[in-house]
Amino acid sequence: MWGVAIILMAIVTPADRPAPGPFAISASLAAHPRSYSGRCPAKFDFDGLITVPRAGLVTYRFIRSDGGAEHEQLLRFDAEGSQSVHLHWELGDKVLWGYEGWVAIQILEPKRQLSAPAGFSFRCSSPAPRRPSGPGNDLPPSD
């Protein structure tokens, strides 16, 4: 007796596959040092960590409290995990003797988000020497 075999095949299309979970990115940043008082310029290092749940590309940049932003950077993750990021910033001169501000990591892709800001402050112990006044100098004459 001959039997009849029936083979059922399921065809799965991309629309049938469950969508991957959200690409939840975490970003953290710390300022070193957090506070500085002394001879200027003050030198700050901002060390961060960007963590992803799976492989993918992340575009980010550093944004600053003075309104400035660094160039966009691209990180490639081959699997879930973390990568370190770094920014060095020097402040303090003849005009700026002290400042309190922050830096944050702005994730641009795949989903816009912002890290908590890393706050910092500095105060110069003595100002840089002033240029003498005279023609071609935009500083007012000293008293």
mmCIF file of N, CA and C in Angstrom:
data_model
loop_
_atom_site.group_PDB
_atom_site.id
_atom_site.type_symbol
_atom_site.label_atom_id
_atom_site.label_comp_id
_atom_site.label_asym_id
_atom_site.label_seq_id
_atom_site.Cartn_x
_atom_site.Cartn_y
_atom_site.Cartn_z
ATOM 1 N N MET A 1 0.835 -1.152 0.000
ATOM 2 C CA MET A 1 0.000 0.000 0.000
ATOM 3 C C MET A 1 0.894 1.233 0.000
ATOM 4 N N TRP A 2 0.487 2.054 -0.856
ATOM 5 C CA TRP A 2 1.238 3.291 -1.003
ATOM 6 C C TRP A 2 0.652 4.352 -0.084
ATOM 7 N N GLY A 3 1.533 5.026 0.655
ATOM 8 C CA GLY A 3 1.055 6.101 1.530
ATOM 9 C C GLY A 3 1.248 7.455 0.860
ATOM 10 N N VAL A 4 0.507 8.349 1.281
ATOM 11 C CA VAL A 4 0.602 9.700 0.746
ATOM 12 C C VAL A 4 1.173 10.601 1.847
ATOM 13 N N ALA A 5 2.229 11.251 1.509
ATOM 14 C CA ALA A 5 2.836 12.178 2.473
ATOM 15 C C ALA A 5 2.459 13.601 2.092
ATOM 16 N N ILE A 6 2.052 14.313 3.046
ATOM 17 C CA ILE A 6 1.722 15.721 2.833
ATOM 18 C C ILE A 6 2.756 16.541 3.595
ATOM 19 N N ILE A 7 3.398 17.391 2.891
ATOM 20 C CA ILE A 7 4.409 18.248 3.501
ATOM 21 C C ILE A 7 3.848 19.657 3.566
ATOM 22 N N LEU A 8 3.853 20.168 4.751
ATOM 23 C CA LEU A 8 3.403 21.545 4.944
ATOM 24 C C LEU A 8 4.631 22.415 5.142
ATOM 25 N N MET A 9 4.651 23.502 4.448
ATOM 26 C CA MET A 9 5.754 24.446 4.593
ATOM 27 C C MET A 9 5.188 25.789 4.994
ATOM 28 N N ALA A 10 5.831 26.404 5.924
ATOM 29 C CA ALA A 10 5.428 27.748 6.321
ATOM 30 C C ALA A 10 6.446 28.716 5.747
ATOM 31 N N ILE A 11 5.953 29.660 5.070
ATOM 32 C CA ILE A 11 6.828 30.697 4.519
ATOM 33 C C ILE A 11 6.709 31.915 5.422
ATOM 34 N N VAL A 12 7.852 32.342 5.926
ATOM 35 C CA VAL A 12 7.867 33.491 6.826
ATOM 36 C C VAL A 12 8.419 34.676 6.056
ATOM 37 N N THR A 13 7.641 35.697 5.991
ATOM 38 C CA THR A 13 8.081 36.922 5.321
ATOM 39 C C THR A 13 8.533 37.917 6.383
ATOM 40 N N PRO A 14 9.303 38.932 5.997
ATOM 41 C CA PRO A 14 9.734 39.921 6.987
ATOM 42 C C PRO A 14 8.582 40.522 7.777
ATOM 43 N N ALA A 15 7.432 40.673 7.155
ATOM 44 C CA ALA A 15 6.293 41.253 7.857
ATOM 45 C C ALA A 15 5.778 40.308 8.936
ATOM 46 N N ASP A 16 6.036 38.989 8.780
ATOM 47 C CA ASP A 16 5.564 38.008 9.746
ATOM 48 C C ASP A 16 6.507 37.859 10.939
ATOM 49 N N ARG A 17 7.738 38.239 10.769
ATOM 50 C CA ARG A 17 8.717 38.104 11.851
ATOM 51 C C ARG A 17 8.424 39.126 12.932
ATOM 52 N N PRO A 18 8.626 38.747 14.167
ATOM 53 C CA PRO A 18 8.427 39.734 15.228
ATOM 54 C C PRO A 18 9.483 40.832 15.111
ATOM 55 N N ALA A 19 9.039 42.034 15.297
ATOM 56 C CA ALA A 19 9.976 43.162 15.224
ATOM 57 C C ALA A 19 10.927 43.087 16.404
ATOM 58 N N PRO A 20 12.190 43.410 16.183
ATOM 59 C CA PRO A 20 13.125 43.409 17.304
ATOM 60 C C PRO A 20 12.702 44.468 18.316
ATOM 61 N N GLY A 21 13.087 44.240 19.552
ATOM 62 C CA GLY A 21 12.756 45.194 20.609
ATOM 63 C C GLY A 21 13.397 46.548 20.348
ATOM 64 N N PRO A 22 13.013 47.523 21.132
ATOM 65 C CA PRO A 22 13.573 48.864 20.924
ATOM 66 C C PRO A 22 15.090 48.851 21.105
ATOM 67 N N PHE A 23 15.747 49.676 20.340
ATOM 68 C CA PHE A 23 17.207 49.781 20.398
ATOM 69 C C PHE A 23 17.534 50.745 21.535
ATOM 70 N N ALA A 24 17.415 50.264 22.755
ATOM 71 C CA ALA A 24 17.594 51.107 23.939
ATOM 72 C C ALA A 24 19.078 51.362 24.168
ATOM 73 N N ILE A 25 19.479 52.589 24.020
ATOM 74 C CA ILE A 25 20.878 52.977 24.196
ATOM 75 C C ILE A 25 21.002 53.703 25.524
ATOM 76 N N SER A 26 22.069 53.426 26.232
ATOM 77 C CA SER A 26 22.347 54.219 27.429
ATOM 78 C C SER A 26 23.678 54.923 27.223
ATOM 79 N N ALA A 27 23.748 56.140 27.717
ATOM 80 C CA ALA A 27 24.975 56.931 27.612
ATOM 81 C C ALA A 27 25.213 57.626 28.948
ATOM 82 N N SER A 28 26.429 57.535 29.423
ATOM 83 C CA SER A 28 26.793 58.204 30.676
ATOM 84 C C SER A 28 28.097 58.963 30.462
ATOM 85 N N LEU A 29 28.288 60.008 31.263
ATOM 86 C CA LEU A 29 29.449 60.877 31.087
ATOM 87 C C LEU A 29 29.869 61.434 32.441
ATOM 88 N N ALA A 30 31.171 61.544 32.662
ATOM 89 C CA ALA A 30 31.709 62.111 33.900
ATOM 90 C C ALA A 30 32.819 63.091 33.559
ATOM 91 N N ALA A 31 32.888 64.184 34.324
ATOM 92 C CA ALA A 31 33.924 65.209 34.151
ATOM 93 C C ALA A 31 35.069 64.941 35.124
ATOM 94 N N HIS A 32 36.303 65.112 34.628
ATOM 95 C CA HIS A 32 37.497 64.956 35.468
ATOM 96 C C HIS A 32 38.423 66.125 35.221
ATOM 97 N N PRO A 33 38.690 66.991 36.164
ATOM 98 C CA PRO A 33 38.053 67.037 37.480
ATOM 99 C C PRO A 33 36.673 67.688 37.371
ATOM 100 N N ARG A 34 35.892 67.577 38.413
ATOM 101 C CA ARG A 34 34.577 68.242 38.417
ATOM 102 C C ARG A 34 34.731 69.720 38.746
ATOM 103 N N SER A 35 35.752 70.038 39.515
ATOM 104 C CA SER A 35 35.988 71.429 39.906
ATOM 105 C C SER A 35 37.484 71.699 39.873
ATOM 106 N N TYR A 36 37.839 72.911 39.427
ATOM 107 C CA TYR A 36 39.253 73.287 39.335
ATOM 108 C C TYR A 36 39.426 74.723 39.794
ATOM 109 N N SER A 37 40.481 74.962 40.554
ATOM 110 C CA SER A 37 40.867 76.311 40.943
ATOM 111 C C SER A 37 42.383 76.368 40.859
ATOM 112 N N GLY A 38 42.892 77.312 40.092
ATOM 113 C CA GLY A 38 44.334 77.387 39.930
ATOM 114 C C GLY A 38 44.698 78.155 38.682
ATOM 115 N N ARG A 39 45.910 77.918 38.227
ATOM 116 C CA ARG A 39 46.423 78.594 37.044
ATOM 117 C C ARG A 39 45.673 78.109 35.801
ATOM 118 N N CYS A 40 45.301 79.026 34.973
ATOM 119 C CA CYS A 40 44.539 78.683 33.765
ATOM 120 C C CYS A 40 45.457 78.637 32.551
ATOM 121 N N PRO A 41 45.126 77.886 31.518
ATOM 122 C CA PRO A 41 43.791 77.333 31.279
ATOM 123 C C PRO A 41 43.504 76.110 32.147
ATOM 124 N N ALA A 42 42.218 75.924 32.463
ATOM 125 C CA ALA A 42 41.747 74.740 33.167
ATOM 126 C C ALA A 42 41.560 73.635 32.126
ATOM 127 N N LYS A 43 41.963 72.440 32.477
ATOM 128 C CA LYS A 43 41.885 71.312 31.537
ATOM 129 C C LYS A 43 40.926 70.267 32.092
ATOM 130 N N PHE A 44 39.919 69.946 31.279
ATOM 131 C CA PHE A 44 38.907 68.976 31.684
ATOM 132 C C PHE A 44 38.861 67.820 30.696
ATOM 133 N N ASP A 45 38.682 66.620 31.241
ATOM 134 C CA ASP A 45 38.470 65.420 30.428
ATOM 135 C C ASP A 45 37.094 64.876 30.767
ATOM 136 N N PHE A 46 36.337 64.571 29.728
ATOM 137 C CA PHE A 46 35.005 64.015 29.873
ATOM 138 C C PHE A 46 35.041 62.592 29.323
ATOM 139 N N ASP A 47 34.847 61.627 30.225
ATOM 140 C CA ASP A 47 34.901 60.215 29.852
ATOM 141 C C ASP A 47 33.494 59.643 29.900
ATOM 142 N N GLY A 48 33.103 59.034 28.779
ATOM 143 C CA GLY A 48 31.753 58.514 28.676
ATOM 144 C C GLY A 48 31.717 57.070 28.246
ATOM 145 N N LEU A 49 30.519 56.516 28.327
ATOM 146 C CA LEU A 49 30.283 55.133 27.939
ATOM 147 C C LEU A 49 28.940 55.080 27.222
ATOM 148 N N ILE A 50 28.942 54.487 26.037
ATOM 149 C CA ILE A 50 27.712 54.274 25.273
ATOM 150 C C ILE A 50 27.487 52.774 25.206
ATOM 151 N N THR A 51 26.287 52.330 25.619
ATOM 152 C CA THR A 51 25.954 50.917 25.707
ATOM 153 C C THR A 51 24.722 50.620 24.856
ATOM 154 N N VAL A 52 24.798 49.521 24.088
ATOM 155 C CA VAL A 52 23.683 49.117 23.219
ATOM 156 C C VAL A 52 23.311 47.660 23.505
ATOM 157 N N PRO A 53 22.058 47.271 23.211
ATOM 158 C CA PRO A 53 21.603 45.903 23.490
ATOM 159 C C PRO A 53 21.915 44.893 22.382
ATOM 160 N N ARG A 54 22.345 45.385 21.214
ATOM 161 C CA ARG A 54 22.634 44.476 20.093
ATOM 162 C C ARG A 54 23.497 45.214 19.074
ATOM 163 N N ALA A 55 23.918 44.500 18.061
ATOM 164 C CA ALA A 55 24.759 45.073 17.012
ATOM 165 C C ALA A 55 24.045 46.225 16.322
ATOM 166 N N GLY A 56 24.818 47.205 15.884
ATOM 167 C CA GLY A 56 24.245 48.331 15.161
ATOM 168 C C GLY A 56 25.206 49.505 15.137
ATOM 169 N N LEU A 57 24.760 50.582 14.509
ATOM 170 C CA LEU A 57 25.546 51.806 14.407
ATOM 171 C C LEU A 57 24.931 52.870 15.298
ATOM 172 N N VAL A 58 25.787 53.662 15.935
ATOM 173 C CA VAL A 58 25.334 54.768 16.777
ATOM 174 C C VAL A 58 26.082 56.022 16.342
ATOM 175 N N THR A 59 25.345 57.065 16.025
ATOM 176 C CA THR A 59 25.931 58.370 15.724
ATOM 177 C C THR A 59 25.701 59.253 16.935
ATOM 178 N N TYR A 60 26.772 59.914 17.387
ATOM 179 C CA TYR A 60 26.674 60.758 18.579
ATOM 180 C C TYR A 60 27.574 61.972 18.418
ATOM 181 N N ARG A 61 27.417 62.918 19.325
ATOM 182 C CA ARG A 61 28.336 64.047 19.444
ATOM 183 C C ARG A 61 28.248 64.565 20.868
ATOM 184 N N PHE A 62 29.245 65.348 21.247
ATOM 185 C CA PHE A 62 29.229 66.008 22.548
ATOM 186 C C PHE A 62 28.612 67.388 22.356
ATOM 187 N N ILE A 63 27.721 67.784 23.265
ATOM 188 C CA ILE A 63 27.200 69.145 23.256
ATOM 189 C C ILE A 63 27.609 69.804 24.561
ATOM 190 N N ARG A 64 27.754 71.140 24.517
ATOM 191 C CA ARG A 64 28.292 71.887 25.657
ATOM 192 C C ARG A 64 27.330 72.985 26.091
ATOM 193 N N SER A 65 27.465 73.371 27.351
ATOM 194 C CA SER A 65 26.604 74.409 27.921
ATOM 195 C C SER A 65 26.833 75.778 27.288
ATOM 196 N N ASP A 66 27.958 75.985 26.625
ATOM 197 C CA ASP A 66 28.210 77.272 25.969
ATOM 198 C C ASP A 66 27.551 77.341 24.589
ATOM 199 N N GLY A 67 26.784 76.302 24.231
ATOM 200 C CA GLY A 67 26.100 76.271 22.938
ATOM 201 C C GLY A 67 26.896 75.572 21.856
ATOM 202 N N GLY A 68 28.110 75.198 22.140
ATOM 203 C CA GLY A 68 28.950 74.524 21.156
ATOM 204 C C GLY A 68 28.635 73.043 21.060
ATOM 205 N N ALA A 69 29.014 72.452 19.945
ATOM 206 C CA ALA A 69 28.852 71.017 19.725
ATOM 207 C C ALA A 69 30.056 70.512 18.946
ATOM 208 N N GLU A 70 30.507 69.340 19.310
ATOM 209 C CA GLU A 70 31.631 68.722 18.607
ATOM 210 C C GLU A 70 31.113 68.037 17.336
ATOM 211 N N HIS A 71 32.025 67.621 16.488
ATOM 212 C CA HIS A 71 31.661 66.927 15.249
ATOM 213 C C HIS A 71 30.988 65.595 15.572
ATOM 214 N N GLU A 72 30.103 65.177 14.697
ATOM 215 C CA GLU A 72 29.438 63.889 14.846
ATOM 216 C C GLU A 72 30.458 62.765 14.721
ATOM 217 N N GLN A 73 30.254 61.724 15.521
ATOM 218 C CA GLN A 73 31.109 60.540 15.510
ATOM 219 C C GLN A 73 30.232 59.316 15.282
ATOM 220 N N LEU A 74 30.808 58.265 14.706
ATOM 221 C CA LEU A 74 30.077 57.032 14.438
ATOM 222 C C LEU A 74 30.746 55.885 15.174
ATOM 223 N N LEU A 75 29.943 55.128 15.919
ATOM 224 C CA LEU A 75 30.431 53.917 16.581
ATOM 225 C C LEU A 75 29.764 52.716 15.938
ATOM 226 N N ARG A 76 30.546 51.670 15.689
ATOM 227 C CA ARG A 76 30.007 50.415 15.154
ATOM 228 C C ARG A 76 30.080 49.379 16.273
ATOM 229 N N PHE A 77 28.943 48.784 16.584
ATOM 230 C CA PHE A 77 28.858 47.713 17.570
ATOM 231 C C PHE A 77 28.590 46.417 16.819
ATOM 232 N N ASP A 78 29.457 45.416 16.992
ATOM 233 C CA ASP A 78 29.278 44.119 16.343
ATOM 234 C C ASP A 78 28.355 43.208 17.149
ATOM 235 N N ALA A 79 28.099 43.584 18.379
ATOM 236 C CA ALA A 79 27.219 42.826 19.265
ATOM 237 C C ALA A 79 26.815 43.763 20.398
ATOM 238 N N GLU A 80 25.980 43.275 21.308
ATOM 239 C CA GLU A 80 25.642 44.115 22.454
ATOM 240 C C GLU A 80 26.911 44.437 23.222
ATOM 241 N N GLY A 81 26.914 45.583 23.892
ATOM 242 C CA GLY A 81 28.088 45.943 24.667
ATOM 243 C C GLY A 81 28.245 47.439 24.805
ATOM 244 N N SER A 82 29.429 47.846 25.249
ATOM 245 C CA SER A 82 29.723 49.250 25.535
ATOM 246 C C SER A 82 31.006 49.677 24.848
ATOM 247 N N GLN A 83 31.066 50.961 24.527
ATOM 248 C CA GLN A 83 32.296 51.563 24.010
ATOM 249 C C GLN A 83 32.522 52.886 24.724
ATOM 250 N N SER A 84 33.795 53.172 24.964
ATOM 251 C CA SER A 84 34.180 54.416 25.636
ATOM 252 C C SER A 84 34.274 55.561 24.640
ATOM 253 N N VAL A 85 33.932 56.763 25.103
ATOM 254 C CA VAL A 85 34.081 57.980 24.310
ATOM 255 C C VAL A 85 34.767 59.016 25.188
ATOM 256 N N HIS A 86 35.423 60.003 24.561
ATOM 257 C CA HIS A 86 36.236 60.949 25.326
ATOM 258 C C HIS A 86 36.216 62.334 24.672
ATOM 259 N N LEU A 87 36.222 63.364 25.513
ATOM 260 C CA LEU A 87 36.362 64.750 25.055
ATOM 261 C C LEU A 87 37.316 65.465 25.993
ATOM 262 N N HIS A 88 38.237 66.236 25.433
ATOM 263 C CA HIS A 88 39.152 67.088 26.214
ATOM 264 C C HIS A 88 38.785 68.537 25.917
ATOM 265 N N TRP A 89 38.658 69.367 26.972
ATOM 266 C CA TRP A 89 38.271 70.767 26.796
ATOM 267 C C TRP A 89 39.117 71.631 27.725
ATOM 268 N N GLU A 90 39.738 72.670 27.160
ATOM 269 C CA GLU A 90 40.529 73.622 27.939
ATOM 270 C C GLU A 90 39.828 74.966 27.930
ATOM 271 N N LEU A 91 39.706 75.570 29.119
ATOM 272 C CA LEU A 91 39.024 76.861 29.255
ATOM 273 C C LEU A 91 39.822 77.785 30.163
ATOM 274 N N GLY A 92 39.589 79.072 29.999
ATOM 275 C CA GLY A 92 40.202 80.072 30.863
ATOM 276 C C GLY A 92 41.270 80.851 30.131
ATOM 277 N N ASP A 93 41.077 82.159 30.079
ATOM 278 C CA ASP A 93 42.042 83.033 29.416
ATOM 279 C C ASP A 93 41.906 84.432 29.990
ATOM 280 N N LYS A 94 42.346 85.429 29.258
ATOM 281 C CA LYS A 94 42.306 86.813 29.729
ATOM 282 C C LYS A 94 40.888 87.305 29.983
ATOM 283 N N VAL A 95 39.942 86.749 29.272
ATOM 284 C CA VAL A 95 38.555 87.205 29.380
ATOM 285 C C VAL A 95 37.735 86.305 30.296
ATOM 286 N N LEU A 96 37.927 85.019 30.199
ATOM 287 C CA LEU A 96 37.126 84.057 30.956
ATOM 288 C C LEU A 96 37.938 83.522 32.128
ATOM 289 N N TRP A 97 37.671 84.040 33.326
ATOM 290 C CA TRP A 97 38.423 83.656 34.522
ATOM 291 C C TRP A 97 37.743 82.551 35.296
ATOM 292 N N GLY A 98 36.490 82.325 35.027
ATOM 293 C CA GLY A 98 35.754 81.288 35.733
ATOM 294 C C GLY A 98 34.520 80.905 34.949
ATOM 295 N N TYR A 99 34.029 79.705 35.200
ATOM 296 C CA TYR A 99 32.867 79.234 34.449
ATOM 297 C C TYR A 99 32.300 78.024 35.160
ATOM 298 N N GLU A 100 30.983 77.892 35.109
ATOM 299 C CA GLU A 100 30.305 76.701 35.582
ATOM 300 C C GLU A 100 29.457 76.203 34.434
ATOM 301 N N GLY A 101 29.659 74.973 34.023
ATOM 302 C CA GLY A 101 28.953 74.482 32.845
ATOM 303 C C GLY A 101 28.777 72.981 32.858
ATOM 304 N N TRP A 102 28.502 72.437 31.689
ATOM 305 C CA TRP A 102 28.268 71.009 31.548
ATOM 306 C C TRP A 102 28.579 70.566 30.122
ATOM 307 N N VAL A 103 28.750 69.262 29.971
ATOM 308 C CA VAL A 103 28.887 68.594 28.680
ATOM 309 C C VAL A 103 27.966 67.378 28.735
ATOM 310 N N ALA A 104 27.341 67.039 27.613
ATOM 311 C CA ALA A 104 26.486 65.851 27.537
ATOM 312 C C ALA A 104 26.756 65.125 26.226
ATOM 313 N N ILE A 105 26.387 63.856 26.186
ATOM 314 C CA ILE A 105 26.455 63.070 24.957
ATOM 315 C C ILE A 105 25.072 63.137 24.313
ATOM 316 N N GLN A 106 25.033 63.574 23.070
ATOM 317 C CA GLN A 106 23.780 63.595 22.319
ATOM 318 C C GLN A 106 23.816 62.448 21.311
ATOM 319 N N ILE A 107 22.930 61.479 21.492
ATOM 320 C CA ILE A 107 22.791 60.385 20.534
ATOM 321 C C ILE A 107 21.913 60.912 19.403
ATOM 322 N N LEU A 108 22.393 60.811 18.175
ATOM 323 C CA LEU A 108 21.647 61.303 17.015
ATOM 324 C C LEU A 108 20.923 60.176 16.289
ATOM 325 N N GLU A 109 21.557 59.016 16.162
ATOM 326 C CA GLU A 109 20.975 57.851 15.486
ATOM 327 C C GLU A 109 21.360 56.613 16.272
ATOM 328 N N PRO A 110 20.532 55.622 16.408
ATOM 329 C CA PRO A 110 19.295 55.426 15.668
ATOM 330 C C PRO A 110 18.092 56.153 16.267
ATOM 331 N N LYS A 111 18.200 56.633 17.504
ATOM 332 C CA LYS A 111 17.093 57.366 18.121
ATOM 333 C C LYS A 111 17.684 58.498 18.930
ATOM 334 N N ARG A 112 17.182 59.712 18.717
ATOM 335 C CA ARG A 112 17.704 60.879 19.428
ATOM 336 C C ARG A 112 17.454 60.772 20.922
ATOM 337 N N GLN A 113 18.518 60.990 21.677
ATOM 338 C CA GLN A 113 18.409 61.064 23.130
ATOM 339 C C GLN A 113 19.643 61.761 23.678
ATOM 340 N N LEU A 114 19.583 62.107 24.950
ATOM 341 C CA LEU A 114 20.628 62.896 25.583
ATOM 342 C C LEU A 114 21.023 62.243 26.901
ATOM 343 N N SER A 115 22.326 62.181 27.151
ATOM 344 C CA SER A 115 22.786 61.669 28.443
ATOM 345 C C SER A 115 22.538 62.722 29.515
ATOM 346 N N ALA A 116 22.659 62.311 30.753
ATOM 347 C CA ALA A 116 22.654 63.284 31.840
ATOM 348 C C ALA A 116 23.903 64.154 31.672
ATOM 349 N N PRO A 117 23.806 65.449 31.946
ATOM 350 C CA PRO A 117 24.980 66.310 31.776
ATOM 351 C C PRO A 117 26.032 66.040 32.849
ATOM 352 N N ALA A 118 27.290 66.187 32.458
ATOM 353 C CA ALA A 118 28.410 66.101 33.394
ATOM 354 C C ALA A 118 28.812 67.531 33.724
ATOM 355 N N GLY A 119 28.511 67.953 34.935
ATOM 356 C CA GLY A 119 28.794 69.330 35.343
ATOM 357 C C GLY A 119 30.243 69.520 35.749
ATOM 358 N N PHE A 120 30.723 70.756 35.587
ATOM 359 C CA PHE A 120 32.086 71.104 35.980
ATOM 360 C C PHE A 120 32.141 72.596 36.266
ATOM 361 N N SER A 121 33.201 73.024 36.946
ATOM 362 C CA SER A 121 33.399 74.456 37.196
ATOM 363 C C SER A 121 34.885 74.732 37.360
ATOM 364 N N PHE A 122 35.254 75.979 37.106
ATOM 365 C CA PHE A 122 36.637 76.379 37.349
ATOM 366 C C PHE A 122 36.692 77.854 37.723
ATOM 367 N N ARG A 123 37.779 78.210 38.387
ATOM 368 C CA ARG A 123 38.062 79.587 38.754
ATOM 369 C C ARG A 123 39.567 79.766 38.633
ATOM 370 N N CYS A 124 39.982 80.727 37.819
ATOM 371 C CA CYS A 124 41.412 81.013 37.667
ATOM 372 C C CYS A 124 41.911 81.719 38.927
ATOM 373 N N SER A 125 43.079 81.312 39.414
ATOM 374 C CA SER A 125 43.636 81.933 40.619
ATOM 375 C C SER A 125 44.181 83.322 40.326
ATOM 376 N N SER A 126 44.655 83.534 39.108
ATOM 377 C CA SER A 126 45.110 84.863 38.703
ATOM 378 C C SER A 126 44.851 84.994 37.211
ATOM 379 N N PRO A 127 44.422 86.164 36.805
ATOM 380 C CA PRO A 127 44.145 86.339 35.373
ATOM 381 C C PRO A 127 45.433 86.328 34.570
ATOM 382 N N ALA A 128 45.287 85.994 33.320
ATOM 383 C CA ALA A 128 46.419 86.084 32.401
ATOM 384 C C ALA A 128 46.770 87.559 32.224
ATOM 385 N N PRO A 129 48.015 87.883 31.947
ATOM 386 C CA PRO A 129 48.395 89.286 31.785
ATOM 387 C C PRO A 129 47.620 89.962 30.656
ATOM 388 N N ARG A 130 47.275 91.213 30.861
ATOM 389 C CA ARG A 130 46.565 91.987 29.834
ATOM 390 C C ARG A 130 47.563 92.582 28.864
ATOM 391 N N ARG A 131 47.116 92.725 27.639
ATOM 392 C CA ARG A 131 47.951 93.373 26.627
ATOM 393 C C ARG A 131 47.954 94.876 26.886
ATOM 394 N N PRO A 132 49.036 95.552 26.568
ATOM 395 C CA PRO A 132 49.042 97.008 26.735
ATOM 396 C C PRO A 132 48.058 97.650 25.767
ATOM 397 N N SER A 133 47.467 98.752 26.209
ATOM 398 C CA SER A 133 46.514 99.441 25.341
ATOM 399 C C SER A 133 47.269 100.270 24.307
ATOM 400 N N GLY A 134 46.589 100.581 23.236
ATOM 401 C CA GLY A 134 47.207 101.394 22.207
ATOM 402 C C GLY A 134 46.555 101.129 20.862
ATOM 403 N N PRO A 135 47.074 101.751 19.812
ATOM 404 C CA PRO A 135 46.506 101.567 18.479
ATOM 405 C C PRO A 135 46.516 100.088 18.084
ATOM 406 N N GLY A 136 45.417 99.653 17.512
ATOM 407 C CA GLY A 136 45.309 98.271 17.048
ATOM 408 C C GLY A 136 44.945 97.301 18.143
ATOM 409 N N ASN A 137 44.732 97.783 19.340
ATOM 410 C CA ASN A 137 44.368 96.899 20.444
ATOM 411 C C ASN A 137 42.935 97.208 20.839
ATOM 412 N N ASP A 138 42.106 96.164 20.964
ATOM 413 C CA ASP A 138 40.709 96.410 21.261
ATOM 414 C C ASP A 138 40.394 96.447 22.756
ATOM 415 N N LEU A 139 41.417 96.334 23.605
ATOM 416 C CA LEU A 139 41.176 96.457 25.035
ATOM 417 C C LEU A 139 41.155 97.923 25.443
ATOM 418 N N PRO A 140 40.291 98.288 26.378
ATOM 419 C CA PRO A 140 40.285 99.681 26.842
ATOM 420 C C PRO A 140 41.566 99.991 27.603
ATOM 421 N N PRO A 141 41.960 101.258 27.617
ATOM 422 C CA PRO A 141 43.169 101.611 28.371
ATOM 423 C C PRO A 141 43.024 101.243 29.825
ATOM 424 N N SER A 142 44.104 100.777 30.473
ATOM 425 C CA SER A 142 44.043 100.440 31.893
ATOM 426 C C SER A 142 44.174 101.695 32.722
ATOM 427 N N ASP A 143 43.595 101.684 33.917
ATOM 428 C CA ASP A 143 43.651 102.861 34.803
ATOM 429 C C ASP A 143 44.956 102.969 35.507
#
